PDB file of C-alpha atoms in Angstrom:
ATOM      1  CA  MET A   1       0.000   0.000   0.000  1.00 48.00           C
ATOM      2  CA  HIS A   2       2.866   2.299   0.825  1.00 45.00           C
ATOM      3  CA  ASP A   3       4.560   1.579  -2.522  1.00 48.00           C
ATOM      4  CA  LEU A   4       1.290   2.206  -4.378  1.00 41.00           C
ATOM      5  CA  GLY A   5       0.840   5.562  -2.640  1.00 45.00           C
ATOM      6  CA  PHE A   6       4.424   6.544  -3.484  1.00 38.00           C
ATOM      7  CA  LYS A   7       3.926   5.590  -7.155  1.00 40.00           C
ATOM      8  CA  MET A   8       0.701   7.597  -7.340  1.00 40.00           C
ATOM      9  CA  LEU A   9       2.465  10.588  -5.799  1.00 37.00           C
ATOM     10  CA  SER A  10       5.330  10.277  -8.303  1.00 41.00           C
ATOM     11  CA  ILE A  11       2.898  10.103 -11.237  1.00 38.00           C
ATOM     12  CA  ALA A  12       1.005  13.127  -9.915  1.00 38.00           C
ATOM     13  CA  SER A  13       4.268  15.077  -9.575  1.00 38.00           C
ATOM     14  CA  LEU A  14       5.316  14.126 -13.101  1.00 36.00           C
ATOM     15  CA  LEU A  15       1.949  15.212 -14.522  1.00 35.00           C
ATOM     16  CA  CYS A  16       2.280  18.504 -12.641  1.00 37.00           C
ATOM     17  CA  ILE A  17       5.743  19.105 -14.156  1.00 32.00           C
ATOM     18  CA  ILE A  18       4.454  18.297 -17.645  1.00 30.00           C
ATOM     19  CA  PHE A  19       1.558  20.698 -17.150  1.00 31.00           C
ATOM     20  CA  ILE A  20       3.913  23.473 -16.047  1.00 30.00           C
ATOM     21  CA  LEU A  21       6.204  22.902 -19.021  1.00 33.00           C
ATOM     22  CA  ARG A  22       3.272  22.927 -21.421  1.00 34.00           C
ATOM     23  CA  ALA A  23       1.908  26.096 -19.844  1.00 33.00           C
ATOM     24  CA  ALA A  24       5.317  27.780 -20.180  1.00 35.00           C
ATOM     25  CA  SER A  25       5.580  26.634 -23.797  1.00 36.00           C
ATOM     26  CA  GLN A  26       2.114  27.953 -24.583  1.00 38.00           C
ATOM     27  CA  ASP A  27       2.968  31.221 -22.874  1.00 42.00           C
ATOM     28  CA  VAL A  28       6.036  31.987 -25.006  1.00 57.00           C
ATOM     29  CA  CYS A  29       4.574  30.420 -28.158  1.00 72.00           C
ATOM     30  CA  ASP A  30       1.108  31.916 -27.862  1.00 68.00           C
ATOM     31  CA  THR A  31      -0.587  31.626 -31.273  1.00 65.00           C
ATOM     32  CA  THR A  32      -3.568  33.907 -30.656  1.00 64.00           C
ATOM     33  CA  ASP A  33      -1.953  37.210 -31.626  1.00 69.00           C
ATOM     34  CA  GLN A  34      -0.750  36.277 -35.092  1.00 74.00           C
ATOM     35  CA  ALA A  35      -0.338  39.867 -36.346  1.00 72.00           C
ATOM     36  CA  SER A  36       2.457  40.621 -33.866  1.00 72.00           C
ATOM     37  CA  ARG A  37       4.614  37.612 -34.705  1.00 78.00           C
ATOM     38  CA  GLU A  38       8.279  38.353 -35.381  1.00 77.00           C
ATOM     39  CA  ASP A  39       9.657  36.264 -38.244  1.00 80.00           C
ATOM     40  CA  CYS A  40      12.391  33.934 -36.975  1.00 78.00           C
ATOM     41  CA  HIS A  41      13.137  32.477 -40.435  1.00 80.00           C
ATOM     42  CA  PRO A  42      13.127  35.395 -42.925  1.00 78.00           C
ATOM     43  CA  GLU A  43      14.979  33.416 -45.576  1.00 78.00           C
ATOM     44  CA  PRO A  44      12.945  30.998 -47.781  1.00 80.00           C
ATOM     45  CA  ASN A  45      12.250  27.293 -47.211  1.00 83.00           C
ATOM     46  CA  ALA A  46      11.413  27.504 -43.531  1.00 85.00           C
ATOM     47  CA  ALA A  47      10.741  24.128 -41.927  1.00 88.00           C
ATOM     48  CA  GLU A  48       9.703  23.049 -38.468  1.00 87.00           C
ATOM     49  CA  THR A  49      13.035  21.318 -37.786  1.00 84.00           C
ATOM     50  CA  THR A  50      15.163  24.366 -38.674  1.00 80.00           C
ATOM     51  CA  CYS A  51      12.747  26.627 -36.808  1.00 81.00           C
ATOM     52  CA  ARG A  52      12.863  24.563 -33.606  1.00 75.00           C
ATOM     53  CA  ALA A  53      16.667  24.399 -33.889  1.00 73.00           C
ATOM     54  CA  ARG A  54      16.724  28.184 -33.515  1.00 70.00           C
ATOM     55  CA  GLY A  55      14.680  28.023 -30.342  1.00 69.00           C
ATOM     56  CA  CYS A  56      11.669  29.514 -32.097  1.00 77.00           C
ATOM     57  CA  CYS A  57       7.986  28.627 -32.326  1.00 83.00           C
ATOM     58  CA  TRP A  58       6.316  26.838 -35.271  1.00 86.00           C
ATOM     59  CA  HIS A  59       2.627  27.145 -36.089  1.00 86.00           C
ATOM     60  CA  LYS A  60       1.085  26.990 -39.553  1.00 86.00           C
ATOM     61  CA  VAL A  61      -1.553  29.526 -40.590  1.00 85.00           C
ATOM     62  CA  ASP A  62      -3.505  30.052 -43.800  1.00 82.00           C
ATOM     63  CA  GLN A  63      -3.299  33.854 -43.780  1.00 81.00           C
ATOM     64  CA  LEU A  64      -0.714  35.410 -46.106  1.00 82.00           C
ATOM     65  CA  GLY A  65       2.047  37.467 -44.540  1.00 80.00           C
ATOM     66  CA  ILE A  66       1.946  35.680 -41.171  1.00 84.00           C
ATOM     67  CA  PRO A  67       5.208  33.806 -40.451  1.00 86.00           C
ATOM     68  CA  TRP A  68       4.961  30.164 -39.506  1.00 87.00           C
ATOM     69  CA  CYS A  69       8.277  30.326 -37.663  1.00 85.00           C
ATOM     70  CA  PHE A  70       8.226  33.115 -35.094  1.00 82.00           C
ATOM     71  CA  ARG A  71      10.094  34.238 -32.002  1.00 74.00           C
ATOM     72  CA  PRO A  72       8.839  33.322 -28.524  1.00 71.00           C
ATOM     73  CA  GLN A  73       7.154  36.169 -26.691  1.00 67.00           C
ATOM     74  CA  SER A  74       9.896  36.498 -24.097  1.00 53.00           C
ATOM     75  CA  ARG A  75      12.509  36.548 -26.876  1.00 55.00           C
ATOM     76  CA  SER A  76      10.555  39.160 -28.844  1.00 56.00           C
ATOM     77  CA  ALA A  77      10.656  41.498 -25.867  1.00 58.00           C
ATOM     78  CA  SER A  78      14.404  41.108 -25.447  1.00 68.00           C
ATOM     79  CA  CYS A  79      14.938  41.696 -29.177  1.00 77.00           C
ATOM     80  CA  GLY A  80      12.794  44.829 -29.351  1.00 73.00           C
ATOM     81  CA  ILE A  81      15.748  47.198 -29.755  1.00 75.00           C
ATOM     82  CA  PRO A  82      15.709  50.276 -32.025  1.00 76.00           C
ATOM     83  CA  ASP A  83      17.745  49.827 -35.205  1.00 78.00           C
ATOM     84  CA  ILE A  84      20.202  52.575 -34.281  1.00 73.00           C
ATOM     85  CA  ALA A  85      20.872  51.028 -30.851  1.00 74.00           C
ATOM     86  CA  ARG A  86      21.639  47.483 -31.993  1.00 80.00           C
ATOM     87  CA  GLY A  87      24.952  46.084 -30.790  1.00 79.00           C
ATOM     88  CA  ASP A  88      26.560  44.011 -33.544  1.00 84.00           C
ATOM     89  CA  CYS A  89      26.819  40.386 -32.360  1.00 85.00           C
ATOM     90  CA  HIS A  90      28.389  39.114 -35.603  1.00 87.00           C
ATOM     91  CA  PRO A  91      30.882  41.743 -36.850  1.00 87.00           C
ATOM     92  CA  GLU A  92      32.752  39.269 -39.032  1.00 87.00           C
ATOM     93  CA  GLN A  93      31.429  38.131 -42.424  1.00 88.00           C
ATOM     94  CA  GLY A  94      29.119  35.157 -42.866  1.00 88.00           C
ATOM     95  CA  ALA A  95      26.358  36.157 -40.464  1.00 87.00           C
ATOM     96  CA  SER A  96      23.181  34.107 -40.800  1.00 87.00           C
ATOM     97  CA  PRO A  97      20.141  33.322 -38.630  1.00 83.00           C
ATOM     98  CA  THR A  98      21.755  30.022 -37.673  1.00 81.00           C
ATOM     99  CA  THR A  99      25.162  31.393 -36.630  1.00 84.00           C
ATOM    100  CA  CYS A 100      23.448  34.296 -34.895  1.00 84.00           C
ATOM    101  CA  ALA A 101      21.131  32.040 -32.884  1.00 78.00           C
ATOM    102  CA  ALA A 102      24.125  29.891 -31.898  1.00 78.00           C
ATOM    103  CA  ARG A 103      25.534  32.944 -30.084  1.00 77.00           C
ATOM    104  CA  GLY A 104      22.295  33.549 -28.226  1.00 75.00           C
ATOM    105  CA  CYS A 105      21.674  36.739 -30.181  1.00 82.00           C
ATOM    106  CA  CYS A 106      18.748  38.221 -32.084  1.00 83.00           C
ATOM    107  CA  TRP A 107      18.345  38.069 -35.868  1.00 83.00           C
ATOM    108  CA  MET A 108      16.112  40.624 -37.531  1.00 81.00           C
ATOM    109  CA  SER A 109      16.473  42.289 -40.904  1.00 79.00           C
ATOM    110  CA  SER A 110      16.400  46.073 -41.183  1.00 79.00           C
ATOM    111  CA  SER A 111      16.251  48.660 -43.946  1.00 78.00           C
ATOM    112  CA  ALA A 112      18.126  51.210 -41.820  1.00 80.00           C
ATOM    113  CA  ALA A 113      21.618  51.963 -43.095  1.00 80.00           C
ATOM    114  CA  GLY A 114      24.306  50.472 -40.852  1.00 80.00           C
ATOM    115  CA  ALA A 115      21.883  48.586 -38.605  1.00 84.00           C
ATOM    116  CA  SER A 116      23.082  45.127 -37.583  1.00 87.00           C
ATOM    117  CA  TRP A 117      20.867  42.165 -38.474  1.00 88.00           C
ATOM    118  CA  CYS A 118      22.484  40.025 -35.769  1.00 88.00           C
ATOM    119  CA  PHE A 119      22.496  41.915 -32.482  1.00 85.00           C
ATOM    120  CA  TYR A 120      22.664  41.414 -28.732  1.00 80.00           C
ATOM    121  CA  PRO A 121      19.452  40.983 -26.724  1.00 78.00           C
ATOM    122  CA  ALA A 122      18.401  43.893 -24.543  1.00 71.00           C
ATOM    123  CA  ALA A 123      19.644  42.158 -21.372  1.00 61.00           C
ATOM    124  CA  ASP A 124      23.077  41.437 -22.859  1.00 61.00           C
ATOM    125  CA  LYS A 125      24.940  44.740 -22.777  1.00 62.00           C
ATOM    126  CA  GLY A 126      28.481  43.479 -23.293  1.00 70.00           C
ATOM    127  CA  TYR A 127      30.019  46.098 -21.000  1.00 81.00           C
ATOM    128  CA  THR A 128      28.510  48.369 -18.383  1.00 84.00           C
ATOM    129  CA  LEU A 129      29.581  51.935 -17.717  1.00 89.00           C
ATOM    130  CA  GLY A 130      31.297  52.729 -14.419  1.00 90.00           C
ATOM    131  CA  ASN A 131      32.523  55.981 -12.928  1.00 91.00           C
ATOM    132  CA  ILE A 132      33.151  58.983 -15.178  1.00 94.00           C
ATOM    133  CA  THR A 133      35.823  61.404 -13.957  1.00 95.00           C
ATOM    134  CA  GLU A 134      37.147  64.736 -15.198  1.00 94.00           C
ATOM    135  CA  THR A 135      40.763  64.841 -16.365  1.00 95.00           C
ATOM    136  CA  SER A 136      43.138  67.579 -17.493  1.00 94.00           C
ATOM    137  CA  LEU A 137      42.389  66.640 -21.101  1.00 95.00           C
ATOM    138  CA  GLY A 138      38.692  65.760 -20.887  1.00 95.00           C
ATOM    139  CA  LYS A 139      37.028  62.769 -19.299  1.00 96.00           C
ATOM    140  CA  SER A 140      37.825  59.180 -18.315  1.00 96.00           C
ATOM    141  CA  ALA A 141      35.467  56.255 -17.692  1.00 95.00           C
ATOM    142  CA  SER A 142      35.745  52.646 -16.565  1.00 94.00           C
ATOM    143  CA  LEU A 143      33.971  49.721 -18.232  1.00 91.00           C
ATOM    144  CA  SER A 144      33.188  46.307 -16.754  1.00 88.00           C
ATOM    145  CA  LYS A 145      32.115  43.207 -18.642  1.00 81.00           C
ATOM    146  CA  ALA A 146      28.439  42.675 -17.895  1.00 72.00           C
ATOM    147  CA  LEU A 147      27.567  39.506 -16.007  1.00 57.00           C
ATOM    148  CA  SER A 148      24.691  38.973 -18.448  1.00 53.00           C
ATOM    149  CA  SER A 149      27.005  38.887 -21.466  1.00 52.00           C
ATOM    150  CA  SER A 150      26.578  35.642 -23.367  1.00 52.00           C
ATOM    151  CA  SER A 151      29.059  34.735 -26.085  1.00 53.00           C
ATOM    152  CA  LEU A 152      30.931  37.821 -27.196  1.00 55.00           C
ATOM    153  CA  PRO A 153      32.414  37.125 -30.650  1.00 56.00           C
ATOM    154  CA  PHE A 154      35.910  38.129 -29.570  1.00 61.00           C
ATOM    155  CA  PRO A 155      38.537  35.823 -28.027  1.00 63.00           C
ATOM    156  CA  LYS A 156      39.098  36.247 -24.284  1.00 70.00           C
ATOM    157  CA  PRO A 157      37.192  39.505 -23.698  1.00 75.00           C
ATOM    158  CA  LEU A 158      38.719  41.627 -20.952  1.00 81.00           C
ATOM    159  CA  SER A 159      36.734  42.025 -17.760  1.00 84.00           C
ATOM    160  CA  LYS A 160      37.861  45.645 -17.278  1.00 91.00           C
ATOM    161  CA  LEU A 161      38.452  48.443 -19.779  1.00 93.00           C
ATOM    162  CA  LYS A 162      39.152  52.138 -19.573  1.00 95.00           C
ATOM    163  CA  VAL A 163      38.087  54.930 -21.904  1.00 95.00           C
ATOM    164  CA  ASP A 164      39.911  58.265 -22.198  1.00 96.00           C
ATOM    165  CA  VAL A 165      38.287  61.126 -24.099  1.00 96.00           C
ATOM    166  CA  GLN A 166      40.590  64.037 -24.883  1.00 96.00           C
ATOM    167  CA  GLU A 167      39.393  67.423 -26.119  1.00 96.00           C
ATOM    168  CA  GLU A 168      42.558  68.193 -28.040  1.00 95.00           C
ATOM    169  CA  THR A 169      41.475  71.148 -30.191  1.00 95.00           C
ATOM    170  CA  GLU A 170      38.281  73.014 -30.974  1.00 95.00           C
ATOM    171  CA  THR A 171      37.674  70.650 -33.905  1.00 95.00           C
ATOM    172  CA  ARG A 172      39.444  67.456 -32.787  1.00 95.00           C
ATOM    173  CA  ILE A 173      38.512  64.902 -30.156  1.00 95.00           C
ATOM    174  CA  ARG A 174      40.506  61.774 -29.358  1.00 94.00           C
ATOM    175  CA  VAL A 175      39.105  58.544 -27.886  1.00 94.00           C
ATOM    176  CA  LYS A 176      41.253  55.743 -26.499  1.00 93.00           C
ATOM    177  CA  ILE A 177      39.957  52.394 -25.191  1.00 92.00           C
ATOM    178  CA  TYR A 178      42.510  50.166 -23.474  1.00 93.00           C
ATOM    179  CA  ASP A 179      43.297  47.576 -20.803  1.00 92.00           C
ATOM    180  CA  PRO A 180      44.248  49.476 -17.626  1.00 92.00           C
ATOM    181  CA  ALA A 181      45.834  46.377 -16.066  1.00 91.00           C
ATOM    182  CA  SER A 182      48.498  45.685 -18.680  1.00 90.00           C
ATOM    183  CA  GLN A 183      50.428  47.646 -21.284  1.00 87.00           C
ATOM    184  CA  ARG A 184      50.054  46.607 -24.905  1.00 85.00           C
ATOM    185  CA  TYR A 185      51.964  47.346 -28.050  1.00 88.00           C
ATOM    186  CA  GLU A 186      50.910  50.534 -29.804  1.00 85.00           C
ATOM    187  CA  VAL A 187      51.834  51.429 -33.363  1.00 88.00           C
ATOM    188  CA  PRO A 188      54.553  54.133 -33.172  1.00 88.00           C
ATOM    189  CA  ILE A 189      52.723  56.838 -35.114  1.00 86.00           C
ATOM    190  CA  ASP A 190      53.576  60.445 -34.399  1.00 86.00           C
ATOM    191  CA  THR A 191      50.517  62.270 -33.110  1.00 83.00           C
ATOM    192  CA  PRO A 192      50.192  65.818 -31.779  1.00 85.00           C
ATOM    193  CA  LYS A 193      51.180  66.102 -28.122  1.00 87.00           C
ATOM    194  CA  VAL A 194      48.531  67.909 -26.107  1.00 91.00           C
ATOM    195  CA  LEU A 195      49.096  68.953 -22.488  1.00 91.00           C
ATOM    196  CA  SER A 196      45.696  70.487 -21.729  1.00 91.00           C
ATOM    197  CA  LYS A 197      42.233  70.384 -23.205  1.00 93.00           C
ATOM    198  CA  ALA A 198      40.986  73.009 -25.627  1.00 94.00           C
ATOM    199  CA  SER A 199      39.583  76.174 -24.059  1.00 94.00           C
ATOM    200  CA  SER A 200      36.576  76.033 -26.401  1.00 95.00           C
ATOM    201  CA  THR A 201      35.208  73.521 -28.911  1.00 96.00           C
ATOM    202  CA  PHE A 202      32.734  73.348 -31.777  1.00 96.00           C
ATOM    203  CA  TYR A 203      31.333  70.096 -30.377  1.00 96.00           C
ATOM    204  CA  ASN A 204      29.651  68.576 -27.346  1.00 94.00           C
ATOM    205  CA  TYR A 205      30.047  64.962 -26.272  1.00 95.00           C
ATOM    206  CA  THR A 206      28.513  62.553 -23.790  1.00 92.00           C
ATOM    207  CA  ILE A 207      29.629  59.122 -22.612  1.00 91.00           C
ATOM    208  CA  VAL A 208      26.420  57.079 -22.549  1.00 86.00           C
ATOM    209  CA  GLY A 209      25.705  53.739 -20.939  1.00 82.00           C
ATOM    210  CA  ASN A 210      22.172  52.864 -22.041  1.00 71.00           C
ATOM    211  CA  PRO A 211      21.241  50.716 -23.837  1.00 65.00           C
ATOM    212  CA  TYR A 212      24.909  50.214 -24.750  1.00 69.00           C
ATOM    213  CA  VAL A 213      28.116  52.000 -23.823  1.00 81.00           C
ATOM    214  CA  GLY A 214      29.036  54.604 -26.401  1.00 84.00           C
ATOM    215  CA  LEU A 215      30.204  58.127 -27.128  1.00 88.00           C
ATOM    216  CA  LYS A 216      27.756  60.654 -28.519  1.00 89.00           C
ATOM    217  CA  VAL A 217      29.346  63.641 -30.268  1.00 93.00           C
ATOM    218  CA  SER A 218      27.240  66.512 -31.611  1.00 93.00           C
ATOM    219  CA  ARG A 219      27.824  69.882 -33.252  1.00 93.00           C
ATOM    220  CA  LYS A 220      27.188  72.906 -31.051  1.00 94.00           C
ATOM    221  CA  SER A 221      25.948  74.940 -34.005  1.00 94.00           C
ATOM    222  CA  SER A 222      23.161  72.581 -35.034  1.00 93.00           C
ATOM    223  CA  SER A 223      22.976  69.905 -32.301  1.00 89.00           C
ATOM    224  CA  SER A 224      23.319  67.298 -35.060  1.00 89.00           C
ATOM    225  CA  VAL A 225      24.978  64.067 -33.976  1.00 85.00           C
ATOM    226  CA  VAL A 226      28.315  63.362 -35.613  1.00 85.00           C
TER     227      VAL A 226
END
């Protein structure tokens, strides 16, 4: 009797787990809102096997223009990044939906010039921005590799980086990104030696950290971003 009760309890637990998994699957692969589906297989000849291999949902529909292979809801939210803010997850040649998905990144075509088709999810920021300090030549900031970073396409990414921004002249700004923990070889090119930052400039700049770390430079005269 004891063994029978234990078996019944085990079966009930297993059924509960299956129900939870099915509920989770239905949640991320909800098929009711077909109009908002994001195509996970934009190239031709989509099939259920290749779709599932990308971690995407497969559901056939008769309506034209509705993708059969589409991104899970949770994935769609993490891939909802403006074209201009996409961080390139496949900077080398040969990017494809398959190689992009293998890196845990988002694949979405875009008509915007310069926008990456393979880009990091919203939660994967690569590096996060630390303290920004004033220097005699401009500003300096520290960067730390984000804990959420998945598979950066570069070998042995450094955990710490430093950024120096130097306001050298009224029309020239210099940016240097380097490893603060070790000295590396630098090409011996003669560059102007500047001891203090320019008294006035034709530009403004900001070190930004959201959604990705970057440097925004704009013209004072028109506020247009360079």
